[in-house]
Structures are given as C-alpha cells and as structure tokens.
mmCIF file of C-alpha atoms in Angstrom:
data_model
loop_
_atom_site.group_PDB
_atom_site.id
_atom_site.type_symbol
_atom_site.label_atom_id
_atom_site.label_comp_id
_atom_site.label_asym_id
_atom_site.label_seq_id
_atom_site.Cartn_x
_atom_site.Cartn_y
_atom_site.Cartn_z
ATOM 1 C CA UNK A 1 59.145 36.813 8.752
ATOM 2 C CA UNK A 2 61.018 38.888 11.171
ATOM 3 C CA UNK A 3 63.591 40.487 8.473
ATOM 4 C CA UNK A 4 61.337 40.556 6.141
ATOM 5 C CA UNK A 5 59.121 42.724 9.265
ATOM 6 C CA UNK A 6 62.101 44.569 9.534
ATOM 7 C CA UNK A 7 63.660 45.521 6.038
ATOM 8 C CA UNK A 8 60.902 45.003 3.803
ATOM 9 C CA UNK A 9 60.586 41.619 1.232
ATOM 10 C CA UNK A 10 62.687 43.532 -1.326
ATOM 11 C CA UNK A 11 65.596 44.592 1.031
ATOM 12 C CA UNK A 12 65.871 41.135 2.818
ATOM 13 C CA UNK A 13 68.612 38.909 1.083
ATOM 14 C CA UNK A 14 69.225 35.552 1.231
ATOM 15 C CA UNK A 15 72.407 35.869 2.946
ATOM 16 C CA UNK A 16 70.483 38.160 5.609
ATOM 17 C CA UNK A 17 68.241 35.371 5.946
ATOM 18 C CA UNK A 18 70.542 32.555 5.953
ATOM 19 C CA UNK A 19 72.879 34.617 8.564
ATOM 20 C CA UNK A 20 69.598 34.645 11.009
ATOM 21 C CA UNK A 21 69.005 31.299 10.861
ATOM 22 C CA UNK A 22 72.567 30.105 11.615
ATOM 23 C CA UNK A 23 73.451 28.871 8.147
ATOM 24 C CA UNK A 24 75.412 29.169 5.011
ATOM 25 C CA UNK A 25 73.986 30.628 2.142
ATOM 26 C CA UNK A 26 74.884 27.118 0.607
ATOM 27 C CA UNK A 27 72.730 25.572 3.225
ATOM 28 C CA UNK A 28 69.983 27.477 2.581
ATOM 29 C CA UNK A 29 70.061 26.567 -1.142
ATOM 30 C CA UNK A 30 69.842 23.075 -0.198
ATOM 31 C CA UNK A 31 66.219 23.574 0.832
ATOM 32 C CA UNK A 32 64.894 26.653 -0.804
ATOM 33 C CA UNK A 33 65.626 27.931 -4.803
ATOM 34 C CA UNK A 34 65.320 31.250 -3.332
ATOM 35 C CA UNK A 35 64.050 33.971 -0.881
ATOM 36 C CA UNK A 36 60.027 33.432 -1.721
ATOM 37 C CA UNK A 37 60.009 29.759 -1.330
ATOM 38 C CA UNK A 38 60.932 30.140 2.056
ATOM 39 C CA UNK A 39 57.015 31.810 2.279
ATOM 40 C CA UNK A 40 55.785 28.520 0.545
ATOM 41 C CA UNK A 41 58.019 26.131 2.248
ATOM 42 C CA UNK A 42 54.743 24.018 3.316
ATOM 43 C CA UNK A 43 53.442 23.446 0.099
ATOM 44 C CA UNK A 44 54.054 20.149 -0.972
ATOM 45 C CA UNK A 45 53.005 18.815 2.481
ATOM 46 C CA UNK A 46 50.076 20.331 2.205
ATOM 47 C CA UNK A 47 49.315 18.799 -1.072
ATOM 48 C CA UNK A 48 50.389 15.681 0.019
ATOM 49 C CA UNK A 49 48.033 15.675 2.833
ATOM 50 C CA UNK A 50 44.808 17.475 0.964
ATOM 51 C CA UNK A 51 45.660 14.476 -1.836
ATOM 52 C CA UNK A 52 45.689 11.723 0.914
ATOM 53 C CA UNK A 53 42.852 12.908 2.492
ATOM 54 C CA UNK A 54 41.125 12.819 -0.782
ATOM 55 C CA UNK A 55 41.816 9.161 -1.463
ATOM 56 C CA UNK A 56 41.064 8.264 1.914
ATOM 57 C CA UNK A 57 37.488 9.699 1.761
ATOM 58 C CA UNK A 58 34.353 7.570 2.160
ATOM 59 C CA UNK A 59 33.541 5.770 -1.377
ATOM 60 C CA UNK A 60 29.951 7.368 -1.534
ATOM 61 C CA UNK A 61 31.559 10.878 -0.494
ATOM 62 C CA UNK A 62 30.839 13.381 -3.817
ATOM 63 C CA UNK A 63 33.900 15.407 -5.196
ATOM 64 C CA UNK A 64 32.896 18.170 -3.340
ATOM 65 C CA UNK A 65 32.298 16.943 -0.229
ATOM 66 C CA UNK A 66 35.543 14.787 -0.103
ATOM 67 C CA UNK A 67 37.446 18.248 -0.927
ATOM 68 C CA UNK A 68 35.426 20.345 1.907
ATOM 69 C CA UNK A 69 36.408 17.460 4.333
ATOM 70 C CA UNK A 70 40.122 17.391 3.300
ATOM 71 C CA UNK A 71 40.538 21.284 3.140
ATOM 72 C CA UNK A 72 38.948 21.139 6.823
ATOM 73 C CA UNK A 73 41.218 18.400 8.095
ATOM 74 C CA UNK A 74 44.262 20.656 6.811
ATOM 75 C CA UNK A 75 42.785 23.883 8.291
ATOM 76 C CA UNK A 76 42.647 21.659 11.849
ATOM 77 C CA UNK A 77 46.097 20.262 11.614
ATOM 78 C CA UNK A 78 48.025 22.719 9.764
ATOM 79 C CA UNK A 79 46.841 26.338 9.999
ATOM 80 C CA UNK A 80 44.706 26.368 13.399
ATOM 81 C CA UNK A 81 47.408 27.037 15.943
ATOM 82 C CA UNK A 82 48.915 29.021 13.420
ATOM 83 C CA UNK A 83 46.885 32.097 12.874
ATOM 84 C CA UNK A 84 49.443 35.000 13.729
ATOM 85 C CA UNK A 85 51.800 33.651 11.370
ATOM 86 C CA UNK A 86 49.213 33.062 8.654
ATOM 87 C CA UNK A 87 48.064 37.068 9.147
ATOM 88 C CA UNK A 88 51.780 37.962 8.847
ATOM 89 C CA UNK A 89 52.498 35.703 5.809
ATOM 90 C CA UNK A 90 49.293 36.564 4.128
ATOM 91 C CA UNK A 91 49.857 40.465 4.598
ATOM 92 C CA UNK A 92 53.610 39.998 3.121
ATOM 93 C CA UNK A 93 52.106 37.696 0.115
ATOM 94 C CA UNK A 94 49.516 40.667 -0.440
ATOM 95 C CA UNK A 95 51.387 43.829 -0.485
ATOM 96 C CA UNK A 96 54.479 42.295 -2.796
ATOM 97 C CA UNK A 97 53.221 40.856 -6.543
ATOM 98 C CA UNK A 98 56.021 38.486 -6.889
ATOM 99 C CA UNK A 99 54.939 36.440 -4.382
ATOM 100 C CA UNK A 100 51.244 36.848 -4.876
ATOM 101 C CA UNK A 101 51.977 35.271 -8.247
ATOM 102 C CA UNK A 102 54.039 32.651 -6.467
ATOM 103 C CA UNK A 103 50.989 31.860 -4.424
ATOM 104 C CA UNK A 104 48.617 31.733 -7.294
ATOM 105 C CA UNK A 105 51.009 28.904 -8.840
ATOM 106 C CA UNK A 106 50.945 27.384 -5.809
ATOM 107 C CA UNK A 107 47.254 27.071 -5.669
ATOM 108 C CA UNK A 108 47.102 25.855 -9.572
ATOM 109 C CA UNK A 109 49.410 23.231 -8.990
ATOM 110 C CA UNK A 110 47.184 21.877 -5.788
ATOM 111 C CA UNK A 111 44.361 22.127 -8.038
ATOM 112 C CA UNK A 112 45.667 19.894 -10.457
ATOM 113 C CA UNK A 113 46.925 17.633 -8.094
ATOM 114 C CA UNK A 114 43.235 17.142 -6.642
ATOM 115 C CA UNK A 115 41.520 17.125 -9.856
ATOM 116 C CA UNK A 116 44.049 14.045 -10.749
ATOM 117 C CA UNK A 117 43.570 12.063 -7.219
ATOM 118 C CA UNK A 118 39.304 12.704 -8.104
ATOM 119 C CA UNK A 119 40.197 11.277 -11.521
ATOM 120 C CA UNK A 120 41.348 8.197 -9.747
ATOM 121 C CA UNK A 121 38.102 8.360 -7.726
ATOM 122 C CA UNK A 122 36.233 7.589 -10.693
ATOM 123 C CA UNK A 123 35.290 11.151 -11.166
ATOM 124 C CA UNK A 124 35.438 12.263 -15.477
ATOM 125 C CA UNK A 125 36.811 15.330 -16.584
ATOM 126 C CA UNK A 126 35.492 18.320 -16.544
ATOM 127 C CA UNK A 127 33.274 17.186 -13.597
ATOM 128 C CA UNK A 128 37.469 16.435 -11.779
ATOM 129 C CA UNK A 129 38.792 19.726 -12.959
ATOM 130 C CA UNK A 130 35.668 22.146 -12.086
ATOM 131 C CA UNK A 131 35.603 20.192 -8.336
ATOM 132 C CA UNK A 132 39.277 20.830 -7.726
ATOM 133 C CA UNK A 133 38.799 24.394 -9.452
ATOM 134 C CA UNK A 134 35.991 24.783 -6.721
ATOM 135 C CA UNK A 135 37.744 23.498 -3.477
ATOM 136 C CA UNK A 136 40.489 25.757 -3.964
ATOM 137 C CA UNK A 137 38.635 28.711 -4.570
ATOM 138 C CA UNK A 138 36.587 27.768 -1.780
ATOM 139 C CA UNK A 139 39.617 27.534 0.509
ATOM 140 C CA UNK A 140 41.438 30.547 -0.838
ATOM 141 C CA UNK A 141 38.052 33.017 -0.136
ATOM 142 C CA UNK A 142 38.274 31.274 3.161
ATOM 143 C CA UNK A 143 41.531 31.639 3.913
ATOM 144 C CA UNK A 144 41.359 35.238 3.199
ATOM 145 C CA UNK A 145 38.461 35.504 5.308
ATOM 146 C CA UNK A 146 39.887 34.095 8.426
ATOM 147 C CA UNK A 147 43.558 36.149 8.185
ATOM 148 C CA UNK A 148 41.319 39.242 8.128
ATOM 149 C CA UNK A 149 39.005 38.115 10.661
ATOM 150 C CA UNK A 150 38.748 39.293 14.102
ATOM 151 C CA UNK A 151 36.812 36.887 16.014
ATOM 152 C CA UNK A 152 37.121 33.133 16.783
ATOM 153 C CA UNK A 153 35.751 31.595 13.902
ATOM 154 C CA UNK A 154 37.663 28.555 12.936
ATOM 155 C CA UNK A 155 39.290 28.023 9.578
ATOM 156 C CA UNK A 156 37.182 25.435 9.289
ATOM 157 C CA UNK A 157 34.032 26.646 10.016
ATOM 158 C CA UNK A 158 34.730 29.072 7.868
ATOM 159 C CA UNK A 159 35.433 26.502 4.882
ATOM 160 C CA UNK A 160 31.915 24.978 5.694
ATOM 161 C CA UNK A 161 30.080 28.035 5.715
ATOM 162 C CA UNK A 162 32.172 29.368 2.022
ATOM 163 C CA UNK A 163 31.364 25.557 0.581
ATOM 164 C CA UNK A 164 27.830 26.235 1.775
ATOM 165 C CA UNK A 165 27.325 30.085 0.191
ATOM 166 C CA UNK A 166 29.289 28.072 -2.890
ATOM 167 C CA UNK A 167 26.627 25.462 -3.206
ATOM 168 C CA UNK A 168 23.671 27.716 -2.369
ATOM 169 C CA UNK A 169 25.088 30.346 -5.609
ATOM 170 C CA UNK A 170 24.838 26.707 -7.758
ATOM 171 C CA UNK A 171 21.627 25.740 -6.630
ATOM 172 C CA UNK A 172 19.760 28.926 -6.225
ATOM 173 C CA UNK A 173 17.337 30.512 -8.511
ATOM 174 C CA UNK A 174 18.038 32.675 -11.153
ATOM 175 C CA UNK A 175 19.151 36.654 -10.754
ATOM 176 C CA UNK A 176 15.902 38.890 -10.401
ATOM 177 C CA UNK A 177 14.987 40.529 -13.915
ATOM 178 C CA UNK A 178 16.772 43.751 -14.327
ATOM 179 C CA UNK A 179 14.034 46.297 -15.523
ATOM 180 C CA UNK A 180 11.460 45.147 -13.073
ATOM 181 C CA UNK A 181 13.245 43.332 -10.243
ATOM 182 C CA UNK A 182 10.768 40.367 -10.559
ATOM 183 C CA UNK A 183 12.317 37.223 -11.474
ATOM 184 C CA UNK A 184 11.021 35.557 -14.751
ATOM 185 C CA UNK A 185 8.154 33.035 -14.535
ATOM 186 C CA UNK A 186 8.918 29.773 -15.946
ATOM 187 C CA UNK A 187 8.989 30.097 -20.139
ATOM 188 C CA UNK A 188 9.432 33.794 -19.865
ATOM 189 C CA UNK A 189 12.282 35.537 -21.109
ATOM 190 C CA UNK A 190 14.974 38.135 -19.373
ATOM 191 C CA UNK A 191 12.666 40.833 -21.594
ATOM 192 C CA UNK A 192 9.322 39.675 -20.480
ATOM 193 C CA UNK A 193 8.720 37.753 -23.715
ATOM 194 C CA UNK A 194 7.934 33.859 -24.140
#
C-alpha cells in the first residue's frame, strides 16, 4: 500500500513490492500471481468464512437471514479493525479500472460460492442464485458506505441497514403514478384505466 501510494499502481512493480517486503521476486510469485492479487489476498479466506457461516446458520433461517448474519460476522471479525486500510485499498481500486474489474470478478465468485452453499441447504434455483447475488449487493453497497463514511457506524450495522432497505424495496408499495403523483388503486392500470 505504501508503494502504491508513493508511485501509483501502474508504476509499482513486482520487483519493487518484493524488495520492500524483503523477498525475492520468486518468493513473491509463490504467493501471488501478479501485483493486482496482492490487494485481494484475503478473498479465499473471506469466502471460506462466509460459506462456513451460512452452512452453520440455524436450519430455520431464511436464505437472506443466513447470508446477512454471515456478512455481519465477517464484518466484525475481518473488516472492523482494518477500516483505515480498507479505505486506502478501496480508493486505489476505485481509481484503477483493472483493479475494479478484478474486484467484480472476486465478488461474482463469492456469490457463486454462496449460491452453492444455499443449494446445499435445500434452496432451489433461481432462489439460491438470487439470494446470493442480493447478499453480495448488500455487502458491496454497505462496504462502500462504510469506507466513505466519517462516523462510527460499524460495517455490521450498515449491512443490517442496507439489508433492511432492500427488504423494504422488495416488499414496498408500487411507485406512484407518473402523471398524477397518485398510486394506482387495485385493478387500475398506470394510465388510470381498469
């Protein structure tokens, strides 16, 4: 992170990272495929934590409840004490399209793993895939709020708020009629005709 801050992501080399870490390039490549992967080294550990938490959720938990609880557990155990690092890392990712693309790939893999564990809990498709994608969307939006926020609200609290907002949108009333500002009555179309 220091090198990326000093030189910028594009100008930072694997040789420079290895030298700063007191390693050879050969040793670097034992752990990472490239310099981008340094920023995503914890993705497999996060996936393992989330998958295990969803697997261990009480049998009566809904898919979304199991996912949100798992995300909150990860927020408390992995992210909360690393907010400053997370802010620096996210700023770097946001400023570099190739890193942003890599992050989206990692999130897609995470959603696929979570969908698989939901299937193992008896959730059928498309519900398993939808729930996993929705859970990752909640995490992504909550994480962005957390790293850009300036108050002491925890990531776990923001995950809960974001999940509640998603639930309200999914269960909420239909949008108001565009012309009149009124909501259509039952049996009435948007144009005001039955």
